[in-house]
Short mmCIF file of C-alpha atoms in Angstrom, two decimals:
data_model
loop_
_atom_site.label_atom_id
_atom_site.label_comp_id
_atom_site.label_asym_id
_atom_site.label_seq_id
_atom_site.Cartn_x
_atom_site.Cartn_y
_atom_site.Cartn_z
CA MET A 273 -4.06 -148.23 -56.58
CA SER A 274 -0.50 -148.37 -55.40
CA SER A 275 0.44 -149.20 -51.89
CA THR A 276 1.76 -145.69 -51.34
CA THR A 277 -0.77 -142.97 -51.12
CA GLN A 278 0.19 -139.70 -52.68
CA ARG A 279 -0.61 -136.80 -50.43
CA SER A 280 -1.36 -133.33 -51.61
CA THR A 281 0.42 -130.67 -49.69
CA TRP A 282 -1.17 -127.30 -49.40
CA VAL A 283 1.18 -124.40 -49.47
CA THR A 284 -0.14 -121.35 -47.76
CA PRO A 285 0.57 -118.40 -50.01
CA GLU A 286 2.30 -115.34 -48.62
CA PRO A 287 -0.11 -112.63 -47.52
CA PRO A 288 -0.88 -110.31 -50.41
CA SER A 289 1.35 -107.29 -50.69
CA GLY A 290 0.05 -103.94 -49.62
CA LEU A 291 -0.14 -102.96 -53.28
CA ALA A 292 -2.23 -106.03 -54.11
CA ARG A 293 -4.59 -105.24 -51.23
CA PHE A 294 -4.85 -101.63 -52.39
CA ASN A 295 -5.60 -102.80 -55.95
CA THR A 296 -8.40 -105.08 -54.80
CA ALA A 297 -9.88 -102.88 -52.09
CA ASP A 298 -13.35 -101.52 -52.69
CA ASP A 299 -13.39 -97.92 -53.92
CA ARG A 300 -14.51 -96.47 -50.58
CA THR A 301 -11.68 -98.16 -48.69
CA ALA A 302 -9.08 -97.31 -51.33
CA ARG A 303 -10.25 -93.68 -51.41
CA ALA A 304 -9.87 -93.47 -47.61
CA VAL A 305 -6.34 -94.90 -47.87
CA LEU A 306 -5.46 -92.34 -50.54
CA HIS A 307 -6.92 -89.51 -48.45
CA GLU A 308 -4.44 -90.44 -45.71
CA VAL A 309 -1.67 -90.00 -48.29
CA CYS A 310 -2.95 -86.72 -49.73
CA ALA A 311 -6.00 -84.66 -48.77
CA SER A 312 -6.66 -83.55 -52.36
CA ARG A 313 -9.82 -85.27 -53.61
CA ALA A 314 -8.77 -84.63 -57.23
CA TRP A 315 -5.43 -86.36 -56.67
CA GLY A 316 -7.13 -89.29 -54.92
CA SER A 317 -9.69 -89.73 -57.68
CA LYS A 318 -7.05 -89.71 -60.41
CA VAL A 319 -4.90 -92.29 -58.60
CA LEU A 320 -7.96 -94.42 -57.77
CA ASP A 321 -9.20 -94.39 -61.38
CA ARG A 322 -5.94 -95.86 -62.68
CA ARG A 323 -6.02 -99.02 -60.55
CA PRO A 324 -4.82 -101.75 -60.65
CA TYR A 325 -1.08 -101.10 -60.46
CA ALA A 326 1.37 -103.80 -61.49
CA THR A 327 4.25 -102.22 -59.59
CA THR A 328 4.98 -99.54 -57.03
CA ASP A 329 6.69 -97.58 -59.81
CA ALA A 330 3.42 -97.59 -61.78
CA LEU A 331 1.64 -96.26 -58.69
CA PHE A 332 4.31 -93.55 -58.35
CA ALA A 333 3.89 -92.59 -62.01
CA ALA A 334 0.13 -92.24 -61.56
CA SER A 335 0.66 -90.19 -58.40
CA ASP A 336 3.15 -87.91 -60.14
CA ALA A 337 0.84 -87.44 -63.14
CA ALA A 338 -2.10 -86.65 -60.85
CA MET A 339 0.03 -84.18 -58.87
CA ALA A 340 1.09 -82.40 -62.06
CA GLU A 341 -2.59 -81.90 -62.98
CA LEU A 342 -3.70 -80.34 -59.70
CA THR A 343 -5.07 -76.82 -59.81
CA ALA A 344 -4.18 -74.17 -57.25
CA GLU A 345 -7.41 -75.02 -55.40
CA ASP A 346 -6.52 -78.74 -55.40
CA LEU A 347 -3.07 -77.92 -54.01
CA ALA A 348 -4.67 -75.81 -51.27
CA GLU A 349 -6.90 -78.74 -50.36
CA ALA A 350 -3.85 -81.04 -50.22
CA MET A 351 -1.91 -78.60 -48.03
CA ALA A 352 -4.82 -78.27 -45.62
CA GLY A 353 -4.15 -81.87 -44.61
CA HIS A 354 -0.66 -81.05 -43.33
CA PRO A 355 0.13 -79.65 -39.88
CA PRO A 356 2.74 -76.91 -39.47
CA ILE A 357 6.35 -78.04 -39.13
CA GLY A 358 7.11 -78.49 -35.45
CA ARG A 359 3.49 -79.15 -34.54
CA PRO A 360 2.49 -82.61 -35.78
CA LYS A 361 -1.15 -83.60 -35.38
CA PRO A 362 -1.68 -85.02 -31.88
CA GLY A 363 -2.07 -88.79 -32.03
CA ASP A 364 -1.01 -88.96 -35.69
CA PRO A 365 1.99 -91.28 -36.03
CA THR A 366 2.52 -90.31 -39.68
CA SER A 367 3.04 -86.59 -39.09
CA SER A 368 5.10 -87.31 -35.96
CA ARG A 369 7.34 -89.73 -37.89
CA GLU A 370 7.72 -87.36 -40.82
CA GLN A 371 8.57 -84.41 -38.58
CA SER A 372 10.88 -86.33 -36.28
CA GLY A 373 13.72 -83.92 -37.13
CA MET A 374 12.00 -81.38 -34.87
CA ALA A 375 11.66 -83.82 -31.97
CA GLY A 376 14.97 -82.86 -30.35
CA ALA A 377 14.91 -79.21 -31.39
CA SER A 378 15.80 -76.58 -28.83
CA ASP A 379 13.13 -74.27 -27.46
CA GLU A 380 14.82 -71.46 -29.39
CA LEU A 381 14.53 -73.35 -32.69
CA ARG A 382 10.92 -74.29 -31.97
CA THR A 383 10.07 -70.64 -31.27
CA GLU A 384 11.84 -69.53 -34.43
CA MET A 385 9.99 -72.15 -36.50
CA LEU A 386 6.67 -71.00 -35.04
CA GLU A 387 7.43 -67.40 -36.01
CA LEU A 388 8.62 -68.39 -39.49
CA ASN A 389 5.59 -70.65 -40.00
CA LEU A 390 3.28 -67.77 -39.08
CA ALA A 391 5.08 -65.32 -41.39
CA TYR A 392 5.02 -67.85 -44.22
CA GLN A 393 1.33 -68.59 -43.67
CA GLU A 394 0.52 -64.87 -43.62
CA LYS A 395 2.31 -64.34 -46.93
CA PHE A 396 1.13 -67.45 -48.81
CA GLY A 397 -2.14 -68.31 -47.06
CA HIS A 398 -1.14 -71.88 -46.20
CA VAL A 399 1.28 -73.82 -44.02
CA PHE A 400 4.92 -74.10 -44.99
CA LEU A 401 5.17 -77.48 -46.67
CA ILE A 402 8.34 -79.47 -47.05
CA CYS A 403 9.13 -83.16 -47.25
CA ALA A 404 10.47 -83.23 -43.69
CA SER A 405 11.48 -86.90 -43.65
CA GLY A 406 15.19 -87.16 -42.92
CA ARG A 407 15.64 -83.42 -42.37
CA THR A 408 16.86 -81.80 -39.19
CA GLY A 409 15.06 -78.93 -37.54
CA GLU A 410 17.82 -76.59 -38.69
CA GLN A 411 17.43 -77.75 -42.31
CA MET A 412 13.69 -77.11 -42.20
CA ARG A 413 14.25 -73.67 -40.65
CA ASP A 414 16.78 -72.83 -43.36
CA ALA A 415 14.35 -73.98 -46.06
CA VAL A 416 11.52 -71.75 -44.81
CA ARG A 417 13.95 -68.82 -44.56
CA ASN A 418 15.02 -69.39 -48.17
CA ARG A 419 11.51 -69.88 -49.52
CA ILE A 420 9.68 -67.05 -47.76
CA ASP A 421 10.86 -64.54 -50.37
CA ASN A 422 9.54 -66.59 -53.30
CA THR A 423 6.66 -65.37 -55.42
CA PRO A 424 3.37 -67.19 -54.77
CA GLU A 425 3.60 -68.82 -58.22
CA HIS A 426 7.13 -70.10 -57.65
CA GLU A 427 6.26 -71.30 -54.16
CA ARG A 428 3.18 -73.15 -55.46
CA GLU A 429 5.43 -75.18 -57.80
CA ILE A 430 7.88 -75.95 -54.99
CA VAL A 431 4.94 -77.09 -52.85
CA ARG A 432 3.77 -79.33 -55.72
CA VAL A 433 7.21 -81.01 -55.81
CA GLU A 434 7.34 -81.37 -52.01
CA LEU A 435 3.84 -82.88 -51.93
CA GLY A 436 4.91 -85.35 -54.61
CA LYS A 437 7.86 -86.44 -52.44
CA ILE A 438 5.62 -86.82 -49.38
CA ASN A 439 3.07 -88.80 -51.38
CA ARG A 440 5.76 -91.19 -52.65
CA ILE A 441 6.96 -91.88 -49.11
CA ARG A 442 3.42 -92.52 -47.93
CA LEU A 443 2.55 -94.64 -50.98
CA THR A 444 5.66 -96.74 -50.38
CA ARG A 445 4.41 -97.50 -46.87
CA ILE A 446 1.05 -98.60 -48.28
CA ALA A 447 2.60 -100.73 -51.02
CA GLU A 448 4.99 -102.45 -48.61
CA ARG A 449 2.63 -102.76 -45.66
CA ALA A 450 2.27 -106.33 -44.45
CA GLU A 451 -1.22 -107.57 -43.75
CA GLY A 452 -2.41 -106.29 -40.40
CA ASP A 453 0.31 -103.62 -40.11
CA ALA A 454 -0.69 -100.11 -39.11
CA ALA A 455 0.34 -97.06 -41.13
#
């Protein structure tokens, strides 16, 4: 033996990425995470069944493919998990964050959005759905005004696209979430 002792140094690996944790989570946990992204059980099952994901882009591709396959009933189930614009779920930081464009809206704009939401819901049978992240209250109001005259079939396809955008934002948060971070 030499007079110098070689020491092993242990390098603590970085905490696993959110995507790695999602890939290795048990099915029940992963399904619950996906339900927070999208309330459609069909969408969640399709995304869950394609694990593991090598990249966030692969997760997005699976999400997009699952979204494209949803039936009208599946879309209705997904939409049921979204509160009306201007009325985020109490205590839900995700819906509050996503609808932050309405936070500083005037009382007049809030009243108008409530009326438009009700008219939209009466016509289509579900809440007005839009990827609200980064949009102002006025932009959301203008969008509901423009979309309220759509046919139900056309509106269903717009909703599918908007849900896909929302899902990507939420999936990004999961994939990038550091260990111990909240949603």
